[in-house]
Short mmCIF file of C-alpha atoms in Angstrom, two decimals:
data_model
loop_
_atom_site.label_atom_id
_atom_site.label_comp_id
_atom_site.label_asym_id
_atom_site.label_seq_id
_atom_site.Cartn_x
_atom_site.Cartn_y
_atom_site.Cartn_z
CA MET A 458 -30.44 -18.67 -29.41
CA ALA A 459 -28.26 -17.81 -26.71
CA ILE A 460 -25.49 -19.57 -25.03
CA HIS A 461 -22.54 -17.70 -23.13
CA PRO A 462 -24.39 -15.53 -19.96
CA ILE A 463 -22.77 -12.62 -21.17
CA ASP A 464 -25.35 -12.61 -23.69
CA TYR A 465 -28.67 -12.30 -21.83
CA ARG A 466 -27.32 -12.35 -17.55
CA TYR A 467 -24.24 -10.10 -16.81
CA GLY A 468 -23.11 -6.66 -18.07
CA SER A 469 -25.38 -3.84 -19.19
CA GLN A 470 -27.26 -3.68 -22.94
CA GLU A 471 -25.06 -0.72 -23.72
CA MET A 472 -21.74 -2.55 -23.36
CA ARG A 473 -22.69 -5.46 -24.74
CA ASN A 474 -23.94 -3.38 -27.65
CA VAL A 475 -20.16 -2.81 -28.23
CA PHE A 476 -19.49 -6.26 -28.77
CA ASP A 477 -22.77 -7.16 -30.56
CA GLU A 478 -21.47 -8.86 -33.81
CA GLU A 479 -23.26 -6.22 -35.63
CA LYS A 480 -21.64 -3.32 -33.96
CA LYS A 481 -18.27 -4.74 -35.48
CA LEU A 482 -19.05 -5.38 -38.50
CA GLU A 483 -20.18 -1.70 -38.06
CA LYS A 484 -16.73 -0.74 -36.92
CA MET A 485 -14.82 -2.47 -39.31
CA LEU A 486 -16.94 -0.98 -42.24
CA LEU A 487 -16.04 2.93 -41.32
CA VAL A 488 -12.53 2.23 -40.97
CA GLU A 489 -12.63 1.29 -44.28
CA SER A 490 -14.68 4.00 -45.39
CA ALA A 491 -12.02 5.90 -43.12
CA LEU A 492 -9.41 4.97 -46.17
CA ALA A 493 -11.05 5.08 -48.88
CA GLU A 494 -11.36 8.75 -47.51
CA ALA A 495 -8.01 9.39 -46.92
CA LEU A 496 -7.05 7.83 -49.98
CA ALA A 497 -8.64 10.33 -51.84
CA ASP A 498 -7.44 13.11 -49.63
CA LEU A 499 -4.33 12.13 -51.29
CA ASP A 500 -4.94 11.62 -55.09
CA ILE A 501 -4.88 8.46 -55.02
CA ILE A 502 -8.35 7.68 -55.66
CA PRO A 503 -11.27 9.26 -57.32
CA LYS A 504 -12.90 11.46 -54.55
CA LYS A 505 -16.71 10.68 -56.05
CA CYS A 506 -15.25 6.92 -55.81
CA SER A 507 -14.79 7.08 -52.08
CA GLU A 508 -17.69 9.09 -51.51
CA GLU A 509 -19.86 6.17 -52.98
CA ILE A 510 -17.40 3.73 -50.28
CA LYS A 511 -18.17 6.13 -47.21
CA ARG A 512 -21.98 6.16 -48.39
CA ARG A 513 -22.39 2.25 -49.26
CA ALA A 514 -20.26 1.03 -46.07
CA ASN A 515 -22.61 0.51 -43.66
CA THR A 516 -24.39 -2.62 -42.04
CA LYS A 517 -27.93 -1.24 -43.99
CA ASP A 518 -26.23 -1.97 -47.41
CA VAL A 519 -23.15 -4.18 -46.39
CA LYS A 520 -25.17 -7.43 -44.33
CA LEU A 521 -24.45 -9.29 -41.74
CA GLU A 522 -25.84 -12.19 -43.53
CA ARG A 523 -24.03 -11.89 -46.91
CA VAL A 524 -21.05 -11.13 -45.16
CA LYS A 525 -21.25 -14.83 -43.36
CA GLU A 526 -22.30 -16.44 -46.77
CA ILE A 527 -18.83 -14.98 -48.05
CA GLU A 528 -16.75 -16.47 -45.60
CA GLU A 529 -17.69 -20.17 -46.15
CA GLU A 530 -16.42 -19.41 -49.34
CA THR A 531 -13.28 -17.53 -48.76
CA LYS A 532 -12.93 -18.74 -44.69
CA HIS A 533 -11.39 -15.55 -44.25
CA ASP A 534 -13.28 -12.73 -42.07
CA VAL A 535 -12.18 -9.40 -43.07
CA MET A 536 -11.40 -10.88 -47.35
CA ALA A 537 -15.84 -11.45 -46.66
CA ILE A 538 -16.44 -7.95 -45.55
CA VAL A 539 -14.13 -6.15 -48.25
CA LYS A 540 -16.45 -8.46 -50.63
CA ALA A 541 -19.42 -7.82 -49.45
CA LEU A 542 -18.83 -4.05 -49.96
CA THR A 543 -17.04 -4.06 -52.92
CA GLU A 544 -20.50 -5.66 -54.38
CA VAL A 545 -22.67 -2.79 -53.55
CA CYS A 546 -20.29 -0.12 -54.69
CA GLY A 547 -20.08 -0.54 -58.06
CA GLU A 548 -17.62 0.91 -60.27
CA ALA A 549 -15.58 2.11 -56.45
CA GLY A 550 -15.55 -0.74 -55.83
CA LYS A 551 -12.47 -1.56 -56.96
CA PHE A 552 -10.52 0.93 -55.11
CA VAL A 553 -11.75 -0.74 -51.82
CA HIS A 554 -8.80 -1.87 -49.32
CA LEU A 555 -6.44 -0.51 -51.48
CA THR A 556 -2.93 -0.20 -49.65
CA ALA A 557 -4.47 -2.14 -46.78
CA THR A 558 -4.15 -5.79 -45.23
CA SER A 559 -6.43 -7.56 -43.28
CA TYR A 560 -5.30 -6.45 -39.69
CA ASP A 561 -4.63 -2.77 -40.26
CA ILE A 562 -9.10 -3.55 -40.37
CA VAL A 563 -9.36 -5.49 -37.54
CA ASP A 564 -6.62 -3.92 -35.00
CA THR A 565 -8.51 -0.44 -36.28
CA ALA A 566 -11.58 -1.21 -35.51
CA ASN A 567 -10.96 -3.12 -32.14
CA ALA A 568 -9.32 0.15 -30.90
CA LEU A 569 -12.37 1.65 -31.61
CA LEU A 570 -14.49 -0.53 -29.53
CA LEU A 571 -11.72 -1.00 -26.85
CA LYS A 572 -12.55 2.98 -26.36
CA GLU A 573 -16.27 3.03 -26.21
CA GLY A 574 -16.25 0.18 -23.96
CA LEU A 575 -13.38 1.56 -21.47
CA ASN A 576 -15.50 4.51 -21.54
CA ILE A 577 -18.30 2.93 -20.16
CA LEU A 578 -16.58 1.10 -17.39
CA LEU A 579 -14.80 5.07 -16.93
CA LYS A 580 -17.91 5.99 -16.20
CA GLU A 581 -19.48 3.13 -14.20
CA GLY A 582 -16.67 3.66 -12.13
CA LYS A 583 -16.62 7.42 -11.02
CA ASP A 584 -20.31 6.37 -10.12
CA LEU A 585 -19.49 3.25 -7.76
CA LEU A 586 -16.03 5.61 -6.52
CA ARG A 587 -19.43 8.68 -5.66
CA THR A 588 -21.39 5.76 -3.85
CA CYS A 589 -17.78 4.78 -1.65
CA LEU A 590 -17.06 8.45 -1.30
CA ASN A 591 -20.53 8.95 0.20
CA ILE A 592 -20.38 6.27 2.37
CA SER A 593 -16.88 7.33 3.58
CA GLU A 594 -17.91 10.56 4.67
CA LYS A 595 -21.27 9.43 6.19
CA TYR A 596 -19.60 6.85 8.36
CA LYS A 597 -16.80 8.72 8.84
CA ASN A 598 -16.62 8.95 13.00
CA LEU A 599 -18.60 5.24 13.05
CA ILE A 600 -15.96 3.33 14.97
CA MET A 601 -15.71 -0.53 14.52
CA ILE A 602 -13.53 -3.14 14.81
CA GLY A 603 -10.13 -3.11 12.84
CA ARG A 604 -9.15 -6.94 11.53
CA THR A 605 -5.45 -8.58 10.85
CA HIS A 606 -5.60 -12.05 10.69
CA GLY A 607 -9.49 -12.58 10.79
CA GLN A 608 -8.74 -11.40 14.14
CA HIS A 609 -9.74 -8.35 16.63
CA ALA A 610 -6.75 -5.99 15.94
CA ILE A 611 -7.73 -1.90 16.75
CA PRO A 612 -10.46 0.79 16.60
CA ILE A 613 -11.15 1.90 13.32
CA THR A 614 -13.78 3.71 11.47
CA LEU A 615 -16.50 2.21 8.48
CA GLY A 616 -15.52 5.74 7.12
CA PHE A 617 -11.80 4.84 7.15
CA LYS A 618 -12.73 1.65 5.39
CA PHE A 619 -14.60 2.57 2.83
CA ALA A 620 -12.00 5.56 2.28
CA ASN A 621 -9.11 2.90 1.76
CA TYR A 622 -11.46 1.31 -1.21
CA SER A 623 -12.45 4.38 -2.66
CA ASN A 624 -8.41 5.84 -2.60
CA LYS A 625 -7.69 2.02 -4.66
CA LEU A 626 -11.11 2.46 -6.74
CA GLY A 627 -9.50 5.88 -7.66
CA GLU A 628 -6.38 5.01 -8.95
CA ASP A 629 -7.88 2.06 -10.99
CA LEU A 630 -9.62 4.64 -12.78
CA ILE A 631 -6.56 7.18 -13.22
CA ARG A 632 -5.38 3.37 -15.13
CA LEU A 633 -7.99 3.38 -17.39
CA GLU A 634 -7.47 7.03 -18.60
CA TYR A 635 -4.20 6.69 -19.13
CA ASP A 636 -4.66 3.72 -21.19
CA VAL A 637 -7.85 5.26 -23.37
CA GLU A 638 -4.92 7.47 -23.86
CA ASN A 639 -2.12 5.57 -24.03
CA TYR A 640 -2.92 1.56 -25.58
CA ILE A 641 -5.98 2.56 -27.55
CA LEU A 642 -3.26 2.12 -30.87
CA GLY A 643 -4.74 1.65 -34.46
CA LYS A 644 -2.18 0.94 -38.11
CA PHE A 645 -1.75 1.01 -41.56
CA SER A 646 1.47 -0.04 -42.28
CA GLY A 647 0.32 -2.92 -44.65
CA ALA A 648 1.10 -6.32 -44.48
CA VAL A 649 4.01 -6.34 -42.48
CA GLY A 650 4.25 -3.03 -41.13
CA ASN A 651 6.79 -1.64 -43.29
CA TYR A 652 4.11 0.63 -45.49
CA ALA A 653 5.77 -1.17 -48.13
CA ALA A 654 2.40 -0.78 -50.20
CA GLN A 655 1.45 3.02 -49.55
CA LYS A 656 5.30 3.65 -50.71
CA VAL A 657 3.73 2.40 -54.29
CA TYR A 658 2.18 5.32 -54.50
CA GLY A 659 4.79 7.39 -53.16
CA LEU A 660 3.35 7.69 -49.42
CA GLY A 661 5.26 7.27 -46.33
CA ASP A 662 2.92 6.85 -43.41
CA GLU A 663 0.81 9.87 -44.63
CA LEU A 664 -2.01 7.45 -44.66
CA GLU A 665 -1.80 5.81 -41.86
CA ILE A 666 -1.44 9.61 -39.91
CA LYS A 667 -4.67 10.90 -42.05
CA VAL A 668 -7.17 7.65 -41.10
CA MET A 669 -6.06 7.65 -37.40
CA GLU A 670 -6.62 11.52 -37.51
CA LYS A 671 -10.46 10.97 -38.98
CA LEU A 672 -11.01 8.34 -36.34
CA ASN A 673 -9.78 9.90 -33.52
CA ILE A 674 -7.25 7.30 -33.18
CA ARG A 675 -3.61 6.99 -32.08
CA PRO A 676 -1.16 5.50 -34.46
CA ALA A 677 1.09 2.93 -33.10
CA ASP A 678 4.60 4.45 -33.27
CA ILE A 679 5.73 0.83 -35.11
CA THR A 680 3.79 -2.54 -35.94
CA THR A 681 4.61 -6.09 -37.57
CA GLN A 682 1.16 -6.76 -39.02
CA VAL A 683 -0.63 -6.12 -36.07
CA VAL A 684 -0.30 -3.56 -33.43
CA GLU A 685 1.85 -4.89 -29.76
CA ARG A 686 -0.62 -6.79 -28.14
CA GLU A 687 1.35 -5.86 -24.89
CA SER A 688 -1.45 -2.71 -25.63
CA PHE A 689 -4.13 -4.97 -25.03
CA ALA A 690 -2.83 -6.74 -22.32
CA ARG A 691 -1.93 -3.88 -20.25
CA ILE A 692 -5.89 -2.53 -20.54
CA ILE A 693 -6.64 -6.30 -19.70
CA CYS A 694 -4.49 -6.48 -16.79
CA ASP A 695 -5.59 -3.09 -15.20
CA ILE A 696 -9.73 -4.05 -16.11
CA ALA A 697 -8.92 -7.09 -13.85
CA ILE A 698 -6.76 -5.25 -11.02
CA LEU A 699 -9.93 -2.73 -11.07
CA ALA A 700 -12.31 -5.67 -10.95
CA CYS A 701 -9.98 -7.08 -7.98
CA SER A 702 -10.56 -3.84 -6.04
CA ILE A 703 -13.83 -4.42 -5.93
CA GLU A 704 -13.72 -8.05 -4.42
CA GLN A 705 -12.23 -6.67 -2.00
CA VAL A 706 -15.41 -4.67 -1.31
CA ALA A 707 -17.62 -7.40 -2.26
CA LYS A 708 -14.96 -9.89 0.08
CA GLU A 709 -15.24 -7.74 3.19
CA ILE A 710 -19.25 -7.08 3.18
CA ARG A 711 -19.87 -10.58 2.49
CA ASN A 712 -17.95 -11.63 5.99
CA LEU A 713 -19.33 -8.52 7.72
CA GLN A 714 -22.66 -9.90 6.80
CA ARG A 715 -21.57 -13.66 8.66
CA THR A 716 -24.50 -14.32 11.24
CA GLU A 717 -21.83 -14.32 14.28
CA ILE A 718 -20.63 -10.37 12.83
CA GLY A 719 -23.77 -8.98 11.30
CA GLU A 720 -22.18 -5.55 10.93
CA LEU A 721 -22.96 -4.68 7.64
CA SER A 722 -25.33 -6.45 5.16
CA GLU A 723 -25.99 -5.94 1.10
CA PRO A 724 -29.70 -5.00 0.49
CA PHE A 725 -32.48 -7.73 0.69
CA GLY A 726 -35.37 -6.84 -0.91
CA GLU A 727 -38.74 -7.82 0.32
CA LYS A 728 -39.93 -10.51 -1.57
CA GLN A 729 -36.04 -11.81 -1.96
CA VAL A 730 -35.18 -15.64 -1.11
CA GLY A 731 -32.69 -16.56 -0.05
CA SER A 732 -33.17 -20.60 0.23
CA THR A 733 -35.86 -22.99 -1.33
CA THR A 734 -36.25 -24.80 2.20
CA MET A 735 -34.43 -22.13 4.71
CA ALA A 736 -36.59 -20.14 4.60
CA GLN A 737 -34.88 -17.38 7.46
CA LYS A 738 -31.56 -17.35 4.89
CA ARG A 739 -30.70 -13.62 3.98
CA ASN A 740 -27.77 -15.05 1.23
CA PRO A 741 -24.84 -12.47 0.19
CA LYS A 742 -25.99 -13.26 -3.07
CA ASP A 743 -24.74 -9.90 -5.01
CA THR A 744 -21.34 -9.58 -3.59
CA GLU A 745 -20.97 -13.49 -3.92
CA ASN A 746 -21.78 -12.70 -7.99
CA VAL A 747 -19.01 -10.21 -8.05
CA CYS A 748 -16.45 -12.36 -6.55
CA SER A 749 -17.61 -15.13 -8.75
CA ASN A 750 -17.59 -12.80 -11.93
CA VAL A 751 -14.38 -11.57 -10.95
CA ARG A 752 -12.72 -15.08 -11.48
CA ILE A 753 -13.69 -14.94 -14.89
CA ILE A 754 -12.36 -12.06 -15.60
CA ARG A 755 -8.74 -12.57 -14.11
CA SER A 756 -8.57 -15.43 -16.29
CA CYS A 757 -8.82 -13.26 -18.99
CA VAL A 758 -5.16 -12.13 -17.82
CA TYR A 759 -3.56 -14.87 -19.14
CA PRO A 760 -4.33 -15.36 -22.47
CA ALA A 761 -3.72 -11.69 -23.05
CA LEU A 762 -0.65 -12.29 -21.67
CA GLU A 763 0.41 -14.91 -24.06
CA ASN A 764 -0.54 -13.39 -26.81
CA ILE A 765 2.37 -11.18 -26.37
CA ALA A 766 4.68 -13.29 -28.27
CA LEU A 767 3.47 -14.19 -31.38
CA GLU A 768 5.77 -15.61 -34.13
CA HIS A 769 8.03 -13.45 -36.41
CA GLU A 770 5.47 -10.62 -37.77
CA ARG A 771 2.43 -12.09 -36.40
CA ASP A 772 0.59 -15.36 -36.45
CA LEU A 773 -2.95 -15.72 -35.83
CA THR A 774 -2.91 -17.52 -32.92
CA ASN A 775 -4.00 -14.67 -30.44
CA SER A 776 -7.20 -14.56 -32.70
CA ALA A 777 -9.33 -16.65 -31.17
CA ALA A 778 -7.90 -16.14 -27.62
CA GLU A 779 -9.17 -12.27 -28.44
CA ARG A 780 -12.10 -12.61 -29.60
CA SER A 781 -13.39 -14.52 -26.16
CA LEU A 782 -11.15 -12.99 -23.87
CA ILE A 783 -12.36 -9.03 -24.91
CA PRO A 784 -15.72 -8.90 -24.85
CA THR A 785 -15.41 -11.38 -21.24
CA ALA A 786 -13.18 -8.59 -19.58
CA PHE A 787 -15.56 -5.62 -20.64
CA VAL A 788 -19.22 -7.51 -20.16
CA LEU A 789 -18.28 -9.16 -16.51
CA ALA A 790 -16.44 -5.66 -15.40
CA ASP A 791 -18.89 -3.74 -16.50
CA GLU A 792 -21.68 -6.19 -14.67
CA VAL A 793 -19.23 -6.41 -11.52
CA LEU A 794 -19.22 -2.31 -11.59
CA THR A 795 -22.68 -1.74 -11.67
CA ARG A 796 -23.87 -4.74 -9.82
CA MET A 797 -21.62 -3.09 -6.66
CA ASN A 798 -22.74 0.23 -7.00
CA LYS A 799 -26.44 -1.10 -6.58
CA ILE A 800 -25.07 -3.01 -3.76
CA LEU A 801 -23.51 -0.14 -1.82
CA ASN A 802 -26.50 2.43 -2.62
CA GLY A 803 -28.53 -0.15 -0.74
CA LEU A 804 -26.10 -0.91 2.24
CA VAL A 805 -27.00 -1.68 5.23
CA VAL A 806 -25.02 -0.82 8.06
CA TYR A 807 -26.00 -2.41 11.71
CA PRO A 808 -24.08 -0.37 14.60
CA GLU A 809 -25.49 -1.97 17.52
CA ASN A 810 -23.40 -5.08 16.26
CA ILE A 811 -20.48 -2.99 15.49
CA LYS A 812 -20.40 -1.74 19.23
CA LYS A 813 -21.27 -5.38 20.40
CA ASN A 814 -18.71 -6.60 18.50
CA LEU A 815 -15.99 -3.84 19.68
CA ASP A 816 -16.75 -5.11 23.35
CA MET A 817 -16.90 -8.52 22.66
CA SER A 818 -12.80 -8.75 23.63
CA LYS A 819 -13.24 -6.86 26.47
CA GLY A 820 -11.02 -3.84 26.42
CA THR A 821 -8.02 -6.50 25.14
CA ILE A 822 -8.25 -4.09 21.51
CA MET A 823 -6.75 -1.67 23.62
CA SER A 824 -3.62 -3.17 24.34
CA GLU A 825 -1.38 -1.45 22.37
CA ALA A 826 -2.89 1.59 23.88
CA ILE A 827 -1.91 0.93 27.06
CA ILE A 828 1.63 -0.02 26.15
CA THR A 829 2.10 3.33 25.18
CA LYS A 830 0.90 4.68 27.83
CA LEU A 831 3.16 2.91 30.38
CA VAL A 832 6.05 3.79 27.93
CA GLU A 833 5.02 7.01 28.35
CA LYS A 834 4.93 7.01 31.57
CA GLY A 835 8.51 5.06 31.74
CA MET A 836 7.77 1.41 32.01
CA GLY A 837 10.46 0.01 29.26
CA ARG A 838 8.55 -1.41 26.12
CA GLN A 839 9.16 -4.88 26.16
CA ASP A 840 7.86 -5.11 29.93
CA ALA A 841 5.27 -2.88 28.96
CA HIS A 842 4.13 -6.17 26.17
CA GLU A 843 5.00 -8.66 27.72
CA LEU A 844 2.87 -7.30 30.84
CA LEU A 845 0.00 -6.42 28.55
CA ARG A 846 0.22 -10.36 26.93
CA GLN A 847 -0.13 -11.84 29.71
CA SER A 848 -3.11 -9.70 31.47
CA SER A 849 -4.59 -10.27 27.89
CA ILE A 850 -4.49 -13.56 28.89
CA GLN A 851 -5.65 -13.66 31.38
CA ALA A 852 -8.38 -12.11 31.08
CA PHE A 853 -9.63 -14.35 28.25
CA GLU A 854 -9.14 -17.24 30.29
CA THR A 855 -11.54 -15.83 33.62
CA ASN A 856 -13.67 -13.74 30.93
CA LYS A 857 -13.34 -10.50 32.50
CA HIS A 858 -12.72 -7.23 31.04
CA LEU A 859 -8.82 -6.06 30.76
CA LYS A 860 -9.88 -3.19 32.53
CA GLU A 861 -10.84 -5.74 36.09
CA ILE A 862 -7.41 -7.47 35.50
CA LEU A 863 -4.94 -4.34 35.76
CA LEU A 864 -6.59 -2.59 38.56
CA GLU A 865 -5.55 -5.50 39.89
CA LYS A 866 -1.99 -5.36 39.05
CA ASN A 867 0.55 -3.01 41.92
CA ILE A 868 2.87 -2.67 38.69
CA ILE A 869 0.44 -0.79 36.93
CA LYS A 870 -0.69 1.52 39.96
CA LYS A 871 3.01 2.91 39.95
CA TYR A 872 2.12 4.53 36.72
CA LEU A 873 -1.01 5.19 35.73
CA THR A 874 -3.96 6.62 37.92
CA ILE A 875 -6.95 4.80 38.14
CA LYS A 876 -8.22 7.72 35.35
CA GLU A 877 -5.57 7.12 33.73
CA ILE A 878 -6.57 3.47 33.21
CA GLU A 879 -10.02 4.66 32.18
CA ASP A 880 -9.58 6.91 30.26
CA VAL A 881 -7.24 4.41 28.01
CA PHE A 882 -10.11 2.40 27.10
CA ASP A 883 -12.29 4.91 25.14
CA TYR A 884 -11.92 3.58 22.03
CA LYS A 885 -12.57 7.24 20.27
CA SER A 886 -8.37 7.54 21.71
CA TYR A 887 -7.83 5.23 19.60
CA THR A 888 -8.66 5.59 16.04
CA GLY A 889 -5.36 7.35 15.15
CA LEU A 890 -5.71 9.36 11.86
CA SER A 891 -8.99 7.29 10.49
CA VAL A 892 -11.15 10.82 10.80
CA GLU A 893 -8.65 12.93 9.36
CA LYS A 894 -7.26 10.33 6.58
CA THR A 895 -11.06 10.00 5.79
CA GLU A 896 -11.38 13.66 4.86
CA LYS A 897 -8.36 13.69 3.25
CA VAL A 898 -9.61 10.98 0.48
CA ILE A 899 -12.97 12.52 0.21
CA ASN A 900 -11.68 15.75 -0.79
CA LYS A 901 -8.91 14.21 -2.73
CA TRP A 902 -11.26 11.64 -4.93
CA ARG A 903 -13.92 14.14 -5.07
CA GLU A 904 -11.83 17.24 -6.39
CA TRP A 905 -10.56 14.34 -9.09
CA LEU A 906 -14.55 13.51 -9.78
CA ASN A 907 -15.09 17.22 -10.69
CA ALA A 908 -11.41 17.78 -12.26
CA ASN A 909 -13.01 15.02 -15.06
CA ASN A 910 -16.72 14.52 -15.13
#
């Protein structure tokens, strides 16, 4: 019976399969198989024995149920796997796990799982980036109000807003690619990381190198009994940062979907229900779900950082925490990526409300543009600022358009003609490099996507 929502509610089946109990056993057996094969390559064990171990190191011969039975007796999960594999390997069983310590198997298997999980996140992240770039291009010229502190500021374009999100997502994905190349680390260095068991057979780190080559995993440069937990923490932190970037998009859609704003909306299904009582409700439930799950992803960062400072050459305080935080971070990151992509592919834009909100402040959003124009014509910058500050207050208090207020002031007419005053209130004249920057970001990340498919 499933208990945790990541078992049945969140994340794709593909990602849940990565961290499935039997899949983890499969990876650990794969590592044991690679170890036996490498030992045979180095003439430490007979080749026929390594072949038998390799043939039997699978979840059909080594059943999860049997492993659990043995673990009940041994109270040691890895020893249970070793014993279960030994049982089915006959004479070759005496060579199972030779020279290895538990975390040679666990950490190298974890590296395989992390690599698989990160590659899924990268694939989904690239899909989301493409969607963001498409929105940026589609709406690069749609002028809307920019907001700071929740207040109307000056005009931008909707495409410019999503170009900002696209750039953040792209940088986050580059970090995840870096993590795959640099922080997916395995080890076969023994009980405290000094290769003592290998030295008995006249080996240095050749065995470790061979095992990692067979698994296509990079060996850590140096370890204790475990791979450094800094690498785990960096991966979890980068996943959390990616999740936070997605949360920014979700929060913005939620805010712009407010009844009194109504500029954007997440898609709403034909038979979707917003409330059991208030039939009119169109709640932003998907973006709220994203924000909620990102909170849990962020919470995984703390234990990942706590796991760094293990005692001496290792203790076991990282183990239970990693069993929870790693699948949680990956499955929920998978969920927010795919859910946000679905949201953005069905994003609803309301241009009429965007225009209405642009006009709501009765021209006061163009105060900076007017100040700049007055200074260009010879007025002091501080004098121009004070004039527009007072005029904006007057416009607000009298419910008049700022242009009307300014046309009544003789001092303005000393510097600007009536046409210049009217022209300065054209929103298109004050979006700056919104379009140009948007196009630059679109080109930058489409080139990157084409090169990194």
